[in-house]
Amino acid sequence: MPYENDEKNSGSVPAEPRDLHTLTHGELQELLSSLGQPKFRAKQIEEWVWVKNARSFDEMSNLPKTLREDLSRHLTLGGVTEVARQVSSDGSRKYLLRYQDGVSVECVGMPTKNRLTVCASTQAGCAMGCAFCATGAAGLTRSLTSAEIYEQVMHVRDDFNARVTSVVLMGQGEPFMNYDATLGALRRLNSPDGAGIGARHLTVSTCGVIPQIMRFANEPEQFTLAISLHSAVQKTRNALMPGVRKYSLVNLYNVMGEYVNKTGRRPTYEYALIGGINDTEPELQALCDFCEGTLAHVNLIQLNEVDGSRFHPSTEARAEDFVRRLTSVGVEATIRNSRGADIDAACGQLKQRAGH
Ligand code: SAH
Ligand code: SF4
């Protein structure tokens, strides 16, 4: 089935050249018929754009030369420009990518033996203001379109020249403050007419925008959901994550119950351990209470240091205490090692260095 773009635009033959990435299937067909071309060309062109990530019309070798010229008169191919990159000793690569309007975002490719995970951004910056996060400190520049989110993944794929096996939307930005574009990107990543990545290998991480969690639960695809919890004590969470203060932990608990009932899928709770803040005994007890008896996986991560921040990571021993206690009350828990820490590509560190 042809993929329908989520961004609606009107008019078939644009006066100003439009980015081909923003055309729906129907609009592309209309443009082609106005150029006297058969409808099947739309599918060929979309394959160049979405599967092969063509960067110029000249690459589209199965199209007649005259059509390629016509297309380049009516459309642009948008695309991202790589402005900078850093390579970590663990093989991760962080890219600074710039869009046509000059706005740039970061994304990261993380290879392991047979896998390639991409961490992509959904917004340039973020308005949620979490106290421990480098992206939050910089504020929001703008939300990205679904094509812009998608293009990050294709850029990493082409750079590694390898199939992307999973995508986590854990770069800059809050995906659920940019819901439609995020879903559009996920669908394109999932589609056989796009990147063809299994829905379960596509993960959205949210700081907990409750109305959108329910909406996400009702989407037909089996996408994976991660919630940034970071504290199960209301007062602490309010201080750490002021952007979601209005969505209380009780409401979060309830909506996650509904999410599990509805989808049968296990959500992940992200918990960055911050020494003396959310790693104390009452905090551990509250976390156990929040998760006990629910379907949950707790991902513990040592806080990544952010320049100028008053927060510091816990000790390894404390992280192990957390795993032991959670396990003892029947809650799955693991300690996740952050990748790319030496290049500031680890969680919450994107956007840290001046000029990046
Ligand atoms: N806005 C979304 C997704 C992007 S952040 C969200 O908050 O979930 C991706 C993950 O990195 C989140 O779990 C976030 O809480 C975490 N994070 C942010 N700053 C961090 C830091 N300094 N150390 C460790 N994890 C951090
Ligand atoms: Fe935004 Fe997520 Fe950072 Fe919070 S942790 S400021 S929601 S990117």
XYZ file of C-alpha atoms and ligand atoms in Angstrom:
390
model
C 0.000 0.000 0.000
C 1.415 3.396 -0.832
C 2.587 5.293 2.167
C 0.575 8.428 2.864
C 2.566 11.273 4.318
C 1.149 12.776 7.483
C 1.854 16.350 6.547
C -1.011 17.737 4.517
C -0.274 20.238 1.837
C -2.525 21.682 -0.804
C -2.000 22.204 -4.527
C -0.409 19.850 -7.003
C 2.136 21.781 -9.060
C 3.865 24.092 -6.639
C 4.897 27.552 -7.748
C 7.882 27.530 -5.412
C 9.899 24.321 -5.590
C 8.786 22.100 -2.750
C 10.799 19.488 -0.929
C 9.837 16.112 -2.353
C 9.849 14.716 1.192
C 6.773 16.806 2.034
C 4.584 15.512 -0.831
C 1.909 12.926 -0.147
C 1.616 9.987 -2.505
C -1.488 11.577 -4.017
C 0.239 14.905 -4.567
C 3.184 13.233 -6.248
C 0.833 11.308 -8.535
C -0.948 14.537 -9.464
C 2.315 16.277 -10.231
C 3.405 13.335 -12.382
C 0.152 13.274 -14.314
C 0.466 17.021 -14.960
C 3.864 16.189 -16.441
C 2.274 13.507 -18.637
C 3.828 10.645 -16.692
C 2.245 7.304 -15.767
C 1.198 6.796 -12.159
C 3.694 4.006 -11.456
C 6.478 6.566 -11.548
C 5.340 7.792 -8.132
C 6.251 4.466 -6.565
C 9.645 4.450 -8.287
C 10.400 7.954 -7.086
C 9.288 7.194 -3.534
C 11.596 4.225 -3.453
C 14.495 6.500 -4.362
C 13.538 8.968 -1.673
C 12.548 6.758 1.247
C 14.345 3.440 0.722
C 17.481 4.484 -1.149
C 17.805 7.945 0.406
C 18.730 9.525 -2.932
C 20.429 12.892 -2.572
C 19.913 14.062 -6.158
C 17.468 13.499 -8.993
C 20.387 12.362 -11.172
C 20.729 9.243 -9.059
C 17.241 8.098 -10.050
C 18.598 5.959 -12.861
C 15.375 4.145 -13.774
C 13.621 7.425 -14.629
C 13.884 9.000 -18.077
C 16.387 11.866 -18.164
C 13.690 14.353 -19.218
C 11.593 13.424 -16.184
C 14.570 13.869 -13.858
C 15.035 17.344 -15.318
C 11.336 18.148 -14.950
C 11.391 16.985 -11.353
C 14.380 19.096 -10.470
C 12.548 22.131 -11.879
C 9.454 21.530 -9.741
C 10.936 20.024 -6.582
C 13.941 20.068 -4.323
C 15.339 17.058 -2.515
C 15.821 18.782 0.830
C 18.136 16.650 2.809
C 20.481 17.181 5.683
C 24.028 18.413 5.641
C 26.513 16.874 8.020
C 28.204 19.766 9.769
C 30.388 17.853 12.210
C 30.976 14.406 13.608
C 32.748 12.812 16.511
C 33.752 9.178 16.795
C 33.818 7.482 20.194
C 36.366 4.909 21.284
C 33.440 2.464 21.528
C 32.673 2.925 17.813
C 29.634 5.194 18.296
C 29.437 8.151 15.965
C 27.722 11.387 16.839
C 26.639 13.632 13.999
C 25.611 17.244 13.902
C 23.146 17.523 11.018
C 21.806 20.752 9.596
C 18.473 21.221 7.846
C 17.717 23.637 5.014
C 16.707 26.458 7.371
C 19.989 26.306 9.262
C 18.606 24.547 12.334
C 20.746 21.644 13.452
C 20.270 18.573 15.625
C 22.373 15.702 16.783
C 21.958 12.002 16.305
C 24.101 9.019 17.206
C 24.862 5.671 15.565
C 25.761 2.874 17.976
C 27.108 -0.290 16.348
C 27.504 -3.662 18.006
C 28.419 -6.931 16.338
C 25.386 -7.505 14.169
C 23.340 -4.524 15.139
C 23.141 -0.823 14.492
C 21.058 1.324 16.808
C 20.314 4.922 15.957
C 19.441 7.496 18.599
C 17.506 10.274 16.861
C 16.150 13.675 17.869
C 12.518 14.746 17.527
C 13.001 18.444 18.252
C 15.859 20.929 18.024
C 16.265 21.573 21.741
C 13.519 20.867 24.272
C 11.084 22.970 26.274
C 10.630 20.573 29.204
C 13.522 21.921 31.244
C 14.642 18.794 33.122
C 17.259 19.914 35.605
C 19.799 17.179 34.793
C 19.622 17.349 30.986
C 21.917 19.311 28.673
C 19.230 19.586 25.982
C 16.725 20.934 28.494
C 19.092 23.685 29.549
C 19.162 25.131 26.038
C 15.378 25.440 25.520
C 13.387 24.663 22.369
C 14.381 25.952 18.933
C 11.679 24.137 16.921
C 10.017 20.792 16.378
C 11.171 18.593 13.501
C 8.973 17.240 10.704
C 8.571 13.511 10.259
C 10.866 13.592 7.221
C 13.522 15.407 9.252
C 13.394 12.755 11.973
C 13.507 9.990 9.362
C 16.447 11.541 7.516
C 18.664 11.308 10.608
C 18.261 7.544 10.603
C 18.989 7.271 6.879
C 22.054 9.450 7.251
C 23.475 7.108 9.891
C 22.541 4.053 7.832
C 24.384 5.377 4.799
C 27.388 6.403 6.855
C 27.785 2.956 8.420
C 26.613 1.333 5.193
C 24.671 -1.094 7.351
C 21.068 -1.965 8.050
C 19.615 -0.102 11.024
C 18.209 -2.701 13.401
C 16.653 -0.354 15.945
C 15.878 3.277 16.558
C 15.435 5.028 19.890
C 13.917 8.499 19.919
C 16.133 9.524 22.821
C 18.109 12.345 21.275
C 17.125 15.960 21.683
C 13.513 16.853 22.282
C 10.319 15.476 23.772
C 8.622 13.228 21.167
C 5.174 13.626 22.735
C 5.360 17.415 22.382
C 5.715 16.699 18.648
C 3.342 13.759 18.433
C 2.163 13.725 14.816
C 5.613 14.129 13.298
C 6.973 11.474 15.668
C 4.276 8.989 14.666
C 4.788 9.840 10.994
C 8.503 9.121 11.333
C 7.888 5.873 13.228
C 5.474 4.688 10.546
C 7.907 5.470 7.771
C 10.717 3.728 9.678
C 8.453 0.714 10.124
C 7.056 0.630 6.586
C 8.376 -1.830 3.992
C 8.216 1.211 1.693
C 10.594 2.963 4.102
C 13.322 1.641 6.393
C 11.474 -1.623 7.176
C 12.429 -1.727 10.868
C 10.167 -3.877 13.082
C 7.823 -1.835 15.296
C 9.141 -3.461 18.487
C 12.605 -2.176 17.593
C 11.340 1.394 17.413
C 11.307 3.032 20.851
C 9.826 6.329 21.939
C 11.029 7.840 25.198
C 8.852 10.413 26.916
C 9.200 12.421 30.084
C 5.554 11.493 30.709
C 3.084 13.638 28.751
C 0.036 11.726 29.932
C -2.607 12.516 27.279
C -0.195 11.407 24.565
C 0.688 8.179 26.393
C -2.956 7.137 26.102
C -3.050 8.156 22.484
C 0.099 6.114 21.865
C -1.469 3.088 23.570
C -4.244 3.208 20.997
C -1.972 3.213 17.948
C -2.171 -0.078 16.070
C 1.583 -0.692 15.801
C 3.599 -2.459 18.506
C 6.063 0.377 19.060
C 8.030 0.279 22.320
C 7.510 2.880 25.031
C 10.020 4.162 27.579
C 9.088 6.565 30.354
C 11.671 8.828 31.950
C 10.740 8.361 35.599
C 13.861 9.414 37.525
C 11.974 9.578 40.797
C 8.814 8.041 42.246
C 8.658 10.740 44.918
C 6.475 13.613 43.744
C 8.528 16.369 45.340
C 11.799 15.107 43.904
C 10.301 14.533 40.461
C 8.811 18.037 40.445
C 12.239 19.491 41.124
C 14.023 17.303 38.564
C 11.368 17.469 35.843
C 9.414 20.721 36.159
C 7.923 20.366 32.667
C 5.730 17.441 33.759
C 4.841 18.720 37.216
C 1.183 18.996 36.221
C 1.049 15.287 35.418
C 1.264 13.717 38.858
C 2.871 10.363 39.608
C -0.528 8.966 40.594
C -1.867 9.850 37.163
C 1.242 8.435 35.532
C 0.799 5.202 37.480
C -2.827 4.949 36.396
C -2.219 5.725 32.743
C 0.586 3.171 32.611
C -1.819 0.594 34.033
C -4.183 1.393 31.188
C -1.316 1.269 28.701
C -0.343 -2.226 29.843
C -3.954 -3.429 29.835
C -4.518 -2.094 26.386
C -1.258 -3.197 24.721
C 0.058 -6.071 26.829
C 3.501 -4.569 26.261
C 6.126 -4.015 28.947
C 7.122 -0.372 29.334
C 10.616 0.635 30.348
C 11.192 3.150 33.117
C 14.364 5.176 32.713
C 16.003 6.070 35.989
C 19.225 8.111 35.977
C 20.840 7.668 39.378
C 21.846 10.996 40.910
C 23.943 10.823 44.077
C 22.047 12.006 47.174
C 18.988 13.058 45.136
C 17.115 10.021 43.852
C 19.301 7.185 45.127
C 18.373 7.410 48.826
C 16.518 4.754 50.790
C 13.092 6.472 50.623
C 13.578 6.985 46.885
C 14.406 3.306 46.373
C 11.378 2.286 48.421
C 9.108 4.607 46.417
C 10.472 3.204 43.159
C 9.801 -0.357 44.340
C 6.253 0.642 45.350
C 5.627 2.335 42.000
C 6.705 -0.713 39.983
C 5.810 -3.684 42.184
C 2.997 -5.769 40.734
C 3.067 -3.962 37.390
C 4.544 -5.017 34.077
C 7.719 -2.947 34.002
C 11.391 -2.951 33.197
C 13.550 -0.484 35.091
C 16.570 0.774 33.206
C 19.039 2.214 35.662
C 21.673 4.467 34.248
C 24.374 6.392 36.028
C 23.726 10.083 35.496
C 25.972 11.464 32.782
C 27.779 14.518 34.020
C 26.646 17.737 32.399
C 29.017 20.736 32.513
C 28.205 23.181 35.270
C 25.571 20.908 36.817
C 25.227 20.422 40.538
C 24.209 16.792 39.992
C 26.574 13.844 40.079
C 26.173 10.129 39.450
C 25.645 7.587 42.254
C 28.133 4.888 43.034
C 28.180 1.559 41.184
C 27.427 -0.170 44.470
C 24.261 1.886 44.886
C 23.141 1.000 41.362
C 23.606 -2.666 42.245
C 21.545 -2.171 45.448
C 18.741 -0.805 43.284
C 18.835 -3.826 40.981
C 18.839 -6.245 43.932
C 15.934 -4.588 45.720
C 13.808 -4.199 42.599
C 14.459 -7.819 41.679
C 13.509 -8.924 45.183
C 10.041 -7.411 44.742
C 9.650 -9.041 41.328
C 10.553 -6.056 39.163
C 12.911 -6.561 36.213
C 15.841 -4.159 36.426
C 19.121 -3.688 34.600
C 21.977 -1.227 34.661
C 22.564 0.254 31.260
C 25.951 1.489 30.220
C 25.856 4.742 28.395
C 27.637 4.716 25.078
C 29.616 7.525 23.567
C 30.263 9.287 26.875
C 33.717 10.389 25.676
C 32.119 12.375 22.841
C 29.224 13.838 24.859
C 26.841 11.624 22.936
C 25.480 9.871 25.999
C 21.934 10.474 27.224
C 21.352 14.055 28.226
C 24.692 15.210 26.938
C 23.672 16.122 23.435
C 24.088 19.823 22.810
C 26.652 20.225 25.538
C 29.665 21.589 23.723
C 29.644 25.052 22.253
C 29.096 24.860 18.517
C 27.607 21.369 18.732
N 12.590 13.801 26.050
C 12.533 12.396 26.119
C 13.543 11.702 25.220
C 14.929 12.286 25.136
S 15.917 12.193 26.575
C 12.658 11.926 27.548
O 13.001 12.706 28.401
O 12.370 10.750 27.791
C 16.495 10.517 26.578
C 16.787 9.961 27.954
O 17.969 10.525 28.524
C 15.671 10.226 28.948
O 15.397 9.079 29.704
C 16.287 11.313 29.788
O 15.637 11.440 31.023
C 17.710 10.848 29.877
N 18.665 11.841 30.351
C 18.617 13.177 30.204
N 19.694 13.744 30.785
C 20.453 12.749 31.299
C 21.691 12.690 31.988
N 22.394 13.789 32.276
N 22.154 11.478 32.375
C 21.474 10.349 32.067
N 20.305 10.335 31.416
C 19.780 11.520 31.026
Fe 13.617 17.295 27.281
Fe 13.942 14.674 27.734
Fe 15.917 16.435 28.294
Fe 13.725 16.387 29.786
S 15.220 14.727 29.575
S 14.726 18.233 28.985
S 12.156 15.938 28.285
S 15.105 15.953 26.273
